[in-house]
Every structure is written in C-alpha cells, then in structure tokens.
mmCIF file of C-alpha atoms in Angstrom:
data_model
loop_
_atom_site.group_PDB
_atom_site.id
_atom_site.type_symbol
_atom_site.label_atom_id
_atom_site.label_comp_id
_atom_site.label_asym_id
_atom_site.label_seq_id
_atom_site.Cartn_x
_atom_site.Cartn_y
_atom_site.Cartn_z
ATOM 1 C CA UNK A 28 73.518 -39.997 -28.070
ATOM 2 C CA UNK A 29 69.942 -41.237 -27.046
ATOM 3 C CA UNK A 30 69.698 -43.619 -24.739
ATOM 4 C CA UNK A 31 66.887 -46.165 -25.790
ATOM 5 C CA UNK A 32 65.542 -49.386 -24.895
ATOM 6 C CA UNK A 33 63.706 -48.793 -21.549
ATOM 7 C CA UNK A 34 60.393 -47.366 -20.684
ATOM 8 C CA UNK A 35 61.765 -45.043 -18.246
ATOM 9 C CA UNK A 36 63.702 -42.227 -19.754
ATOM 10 C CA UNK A 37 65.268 -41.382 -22.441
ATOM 11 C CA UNK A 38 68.638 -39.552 -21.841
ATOM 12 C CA UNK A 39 71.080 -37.104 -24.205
ATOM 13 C CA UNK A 40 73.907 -37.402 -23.638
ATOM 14 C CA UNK A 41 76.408 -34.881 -24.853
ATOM 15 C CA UNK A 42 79.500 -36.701 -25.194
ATOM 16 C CA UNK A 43 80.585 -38.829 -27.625
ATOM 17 C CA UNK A 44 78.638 -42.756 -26.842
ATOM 18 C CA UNK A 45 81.749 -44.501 -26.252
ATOM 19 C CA UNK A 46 84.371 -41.216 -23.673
ATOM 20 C CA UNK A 47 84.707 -42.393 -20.413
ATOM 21 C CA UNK A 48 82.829 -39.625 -19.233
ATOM 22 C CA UNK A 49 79.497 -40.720 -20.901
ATOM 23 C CA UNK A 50 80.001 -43.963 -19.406
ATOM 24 C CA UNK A 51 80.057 -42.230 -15.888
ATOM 25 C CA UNK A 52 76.909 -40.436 -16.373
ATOM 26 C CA UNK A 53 74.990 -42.600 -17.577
ATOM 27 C CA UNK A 54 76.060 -44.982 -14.849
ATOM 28 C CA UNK A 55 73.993 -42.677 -12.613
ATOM 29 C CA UNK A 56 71.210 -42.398 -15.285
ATOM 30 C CA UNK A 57 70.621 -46.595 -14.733
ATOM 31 C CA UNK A 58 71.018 -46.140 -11.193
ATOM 32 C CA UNK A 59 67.948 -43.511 -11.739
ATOM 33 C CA UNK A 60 65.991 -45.495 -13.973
ATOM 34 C CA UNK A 61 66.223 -48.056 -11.463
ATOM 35 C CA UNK A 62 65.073 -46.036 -8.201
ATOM 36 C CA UNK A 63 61.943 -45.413 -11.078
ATOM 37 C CA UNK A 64 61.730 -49.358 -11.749
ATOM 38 C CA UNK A 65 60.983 -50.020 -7.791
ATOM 39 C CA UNK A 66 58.667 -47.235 -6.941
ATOM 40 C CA UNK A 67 56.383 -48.631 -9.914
ATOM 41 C CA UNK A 68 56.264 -51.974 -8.368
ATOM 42 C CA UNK A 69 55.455 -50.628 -4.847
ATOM 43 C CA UNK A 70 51.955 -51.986 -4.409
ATOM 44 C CA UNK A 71 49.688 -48.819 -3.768
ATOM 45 C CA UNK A 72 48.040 -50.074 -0.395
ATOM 46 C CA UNK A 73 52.020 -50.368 0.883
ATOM 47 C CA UNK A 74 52.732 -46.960 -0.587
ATOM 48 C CA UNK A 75 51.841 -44.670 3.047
ATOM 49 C CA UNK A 76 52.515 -47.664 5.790
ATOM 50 C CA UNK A 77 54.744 -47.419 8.027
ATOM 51 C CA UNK A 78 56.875 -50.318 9.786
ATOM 52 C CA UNK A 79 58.676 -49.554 13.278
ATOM 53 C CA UNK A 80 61.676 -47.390 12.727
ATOM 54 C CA UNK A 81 61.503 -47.212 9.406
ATOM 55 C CA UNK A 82 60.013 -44.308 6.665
ATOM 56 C CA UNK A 83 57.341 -45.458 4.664
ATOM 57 C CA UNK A 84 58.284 -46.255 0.901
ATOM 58 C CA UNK A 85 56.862 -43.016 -0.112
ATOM 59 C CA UNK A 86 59.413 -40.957 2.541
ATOM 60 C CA UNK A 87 61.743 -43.149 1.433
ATOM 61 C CA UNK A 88 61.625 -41.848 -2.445
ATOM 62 C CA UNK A 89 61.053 -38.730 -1.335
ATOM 63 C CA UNK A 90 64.001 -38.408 0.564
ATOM 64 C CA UNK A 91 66.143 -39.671 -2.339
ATOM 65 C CA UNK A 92 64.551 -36.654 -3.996
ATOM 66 C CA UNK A 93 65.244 -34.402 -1.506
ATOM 67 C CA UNK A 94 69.181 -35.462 -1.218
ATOM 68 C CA UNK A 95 69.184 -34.961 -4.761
ATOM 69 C CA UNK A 96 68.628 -31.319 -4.209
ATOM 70 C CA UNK A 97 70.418 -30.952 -1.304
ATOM 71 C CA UNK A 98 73.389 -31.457 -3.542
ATOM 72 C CA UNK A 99 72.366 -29.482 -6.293
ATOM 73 C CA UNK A 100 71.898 -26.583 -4.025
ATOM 74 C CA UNK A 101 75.410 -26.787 -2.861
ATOM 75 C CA UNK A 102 77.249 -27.895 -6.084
ATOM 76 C CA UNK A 103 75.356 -26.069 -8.878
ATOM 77 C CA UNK A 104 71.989 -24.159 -7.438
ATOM 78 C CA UNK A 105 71.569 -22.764 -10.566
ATOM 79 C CA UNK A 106 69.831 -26.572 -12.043
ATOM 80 C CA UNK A 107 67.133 -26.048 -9.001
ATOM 81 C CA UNK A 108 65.178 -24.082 -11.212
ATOM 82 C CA UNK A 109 61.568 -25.769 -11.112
ATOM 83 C CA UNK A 110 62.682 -28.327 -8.552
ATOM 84 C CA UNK A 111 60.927 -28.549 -5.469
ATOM 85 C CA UNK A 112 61.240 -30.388 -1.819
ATOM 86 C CA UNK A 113 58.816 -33.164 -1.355
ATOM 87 C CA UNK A 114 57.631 -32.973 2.123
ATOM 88 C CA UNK A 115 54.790 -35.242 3.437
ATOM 89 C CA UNK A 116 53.026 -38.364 1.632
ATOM 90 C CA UNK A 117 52.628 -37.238 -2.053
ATOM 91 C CA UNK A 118 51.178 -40.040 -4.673
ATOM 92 C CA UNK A 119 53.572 -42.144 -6.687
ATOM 93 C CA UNK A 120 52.795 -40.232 -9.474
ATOM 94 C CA UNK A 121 53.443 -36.825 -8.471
ATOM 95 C CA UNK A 122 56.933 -38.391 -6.428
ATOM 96 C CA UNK A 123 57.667 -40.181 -9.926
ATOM 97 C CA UNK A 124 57.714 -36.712 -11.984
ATOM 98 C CA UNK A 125 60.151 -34.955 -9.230
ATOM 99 C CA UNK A 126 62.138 -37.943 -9.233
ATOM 100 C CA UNK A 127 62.786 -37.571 -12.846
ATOM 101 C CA UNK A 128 63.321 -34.154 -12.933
ATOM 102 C CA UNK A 129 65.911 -34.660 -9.842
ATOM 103 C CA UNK A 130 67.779 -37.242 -11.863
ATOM 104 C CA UNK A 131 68.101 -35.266 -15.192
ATOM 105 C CA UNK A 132 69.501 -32.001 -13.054
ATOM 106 C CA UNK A 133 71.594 -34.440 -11.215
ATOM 107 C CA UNK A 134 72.905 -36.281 -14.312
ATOM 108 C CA UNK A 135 73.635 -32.530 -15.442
ATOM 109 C CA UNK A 136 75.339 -31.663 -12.658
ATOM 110 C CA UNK A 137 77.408 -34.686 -12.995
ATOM 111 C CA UNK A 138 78.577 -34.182 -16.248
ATOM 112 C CA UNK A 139 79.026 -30.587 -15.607
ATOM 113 C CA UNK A 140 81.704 -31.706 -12.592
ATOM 114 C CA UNK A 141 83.069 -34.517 -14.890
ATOM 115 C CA UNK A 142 84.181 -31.650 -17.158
ATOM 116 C CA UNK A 143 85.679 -29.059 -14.695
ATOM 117 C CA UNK A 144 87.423 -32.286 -12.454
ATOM 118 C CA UNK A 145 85.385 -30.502 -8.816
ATOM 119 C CA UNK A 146 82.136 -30.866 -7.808
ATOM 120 C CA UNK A 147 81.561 -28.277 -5.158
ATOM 121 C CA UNK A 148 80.951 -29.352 -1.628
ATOM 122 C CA UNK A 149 82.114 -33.210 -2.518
ATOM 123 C CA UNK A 150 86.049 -34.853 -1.993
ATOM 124 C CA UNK A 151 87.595 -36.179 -3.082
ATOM 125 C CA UNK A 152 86.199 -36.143 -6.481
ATOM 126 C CA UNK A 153 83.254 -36.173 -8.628
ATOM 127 C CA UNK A 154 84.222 -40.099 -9.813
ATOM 128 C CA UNK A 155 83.785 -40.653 -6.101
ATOM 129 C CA UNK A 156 80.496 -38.774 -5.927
ATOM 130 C CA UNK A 157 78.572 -41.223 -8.070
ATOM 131 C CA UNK A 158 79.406 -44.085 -5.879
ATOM 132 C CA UNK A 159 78.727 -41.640 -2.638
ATOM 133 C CA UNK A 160 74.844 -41.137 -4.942
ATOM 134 C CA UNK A 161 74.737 -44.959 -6.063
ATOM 135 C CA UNK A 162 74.969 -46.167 -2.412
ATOM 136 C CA UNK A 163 72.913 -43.713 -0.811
ATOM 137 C CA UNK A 164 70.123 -44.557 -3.026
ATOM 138 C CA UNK A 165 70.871 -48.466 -3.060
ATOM 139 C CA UNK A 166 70.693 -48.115 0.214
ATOM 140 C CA UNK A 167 66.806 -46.703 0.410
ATOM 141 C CA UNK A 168 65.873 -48.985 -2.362
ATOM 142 C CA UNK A 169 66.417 -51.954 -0.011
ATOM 143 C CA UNK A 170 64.547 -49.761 2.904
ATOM 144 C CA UNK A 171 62.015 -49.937 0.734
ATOM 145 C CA UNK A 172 62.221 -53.615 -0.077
ATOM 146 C CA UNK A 173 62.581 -54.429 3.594
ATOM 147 C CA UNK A 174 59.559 -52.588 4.326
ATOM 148 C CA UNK A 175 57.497 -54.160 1.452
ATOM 149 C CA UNK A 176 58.160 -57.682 3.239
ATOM 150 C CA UNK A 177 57.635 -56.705 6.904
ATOM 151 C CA UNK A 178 54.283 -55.193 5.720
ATOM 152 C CA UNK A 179 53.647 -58.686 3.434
ATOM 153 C CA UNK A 180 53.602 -57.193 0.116
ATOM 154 C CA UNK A 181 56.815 -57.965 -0.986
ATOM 155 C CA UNK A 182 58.223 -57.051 -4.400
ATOM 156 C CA UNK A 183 57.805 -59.582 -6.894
ATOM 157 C CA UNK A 184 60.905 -61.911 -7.327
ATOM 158 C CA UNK A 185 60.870 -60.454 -11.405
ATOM 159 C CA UNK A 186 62.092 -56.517 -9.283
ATOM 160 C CA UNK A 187 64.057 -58.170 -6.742
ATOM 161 C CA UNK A 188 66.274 -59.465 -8.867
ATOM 162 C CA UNK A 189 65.638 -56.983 -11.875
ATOM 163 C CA UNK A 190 67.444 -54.091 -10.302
ATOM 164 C CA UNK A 191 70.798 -55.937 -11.018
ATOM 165 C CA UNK A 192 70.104 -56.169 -14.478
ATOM 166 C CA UNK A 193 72.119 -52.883 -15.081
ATOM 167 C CA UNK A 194 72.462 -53.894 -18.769
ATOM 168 C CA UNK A 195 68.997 -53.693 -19.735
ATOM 169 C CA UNK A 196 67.604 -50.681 -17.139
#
C-alpha cells in the first residue's frame, strides 16, 4: 500500500492497508510527516536564533534526528546505514533530507518490532514505543512553536492548528 495524498512522503507499507499493524506504523509515518510540515513553515531568519534556555528550531529538529538514531543504534543498528548525526546549525534543507531518511529507518524499525512483539532496548513494548516517539517529538514541535513566538515570528494560525489534522498529513 502507497500512502498518497500529501506532499511529504510517500510510504510502502508492507502489510495489508487495513492489519492493525499498518495502522501502527503509519501512525508514526503522520507523526513524521508532521515534524516535516513545521520545519517548512519555520521562517528562515528564525531558523539559527536562539531564545533563553531554549535550542534554536534548527537544534531542535536536529535533535529529533539524532534520537531517532539513538534508537536505531540500540534496537536495530543495522538500518543506520547512510544515516548520520546532525551536529551544529545545518540548513533546513539538508536537516529536511536526514529527517526523512530517519523516519523511513524508524518506520522500518517499527514494523520490524511490530512483527517479532520486542523492540530492543524499549519496555514494555513496541505499541508503547510509538507513543514514547510521538511525545518526544510533540514535545520539540511545540519548543519550536514556543520559540517562533518569543522571537515574533510565530507560525501561521493555518500550522498551528494544521498539525492536528492527522487525517489529511
């Protein structure tokens, strides 16, 4: 199954569109799509400033990113291949293509622990990883969005409230 109707990926699935399981991973592949939606509207000039205590919206994506891996590496290291740490301020762009790749190898990964009922490193179970993954990255996205307005360019109203729109991400 292809999943269409967004501009921001297109995911296979390979279980049948309407198991249980499919439903679960591509749960996490709209919580992706939408971590993608929000760093597209982050106005460029906000993308590298800072507010007190806070990471700038670019560390904030890339540390996403980098939790991504830090899971791979301990539950399947072998989906790593040609995914790399994002240290530093990198252009939306370049944090865009590594958040993509960490989302497909994390979607695997998923799937993979669906299947076997364990994902290494992770209790109780990999049902409860995706909502550990969903909040953690929730979580940053409204970093982000906090940031945006302390720095006055908040997201428009049209992302605000878009990233509940689960239905159509």
């Amino acid at each position: 199954m292809t999943f269409q109707g967004t501009r921001y990926a297109q995911v296979e699935f390979k279980m049948e569109p309407n198991s249980f399981q499919n439903q679960i991973v591509e749960t996490l592949a709209i919580q992706h799509r939408i971590v993608l939606y929000v760093l597209d509207e982050v106005a460029e000039d906000s993308w590298s400033k800072k507010v007190e205590r806070s990471k700038t919206p670019c560390g904030h994506f890339c540390h996403i990113h980098n939790v991504r891996l830090m899971w791979l590496k301990s539950a399947e290291p072998a989906l790593l291949d040609g995914l790399a740490k994002l240290e530093g301020v990198e252009s939306k762009s370049v944090v865009r293509e590594h958040l993509e790749a960490s989302a497909k190898a994390m979607e695997t990964m998923l799937d993979n622990a669906l299947t076997s009922g364990r994902l290494k490193g992770f209790k109780p179970h990999p049902v409860a990883f995706l909502g550990y993954i969903v909040s953690h990255e929730t979580f940053h996205r409204a970093q982000v969005e906090l940031s945006l307005r302390q720095l006055g360019t908040p997201l428009h109203d049209k992302v605000s409230y878009g990233q509940w729109e689960w239905g159509t991400r």
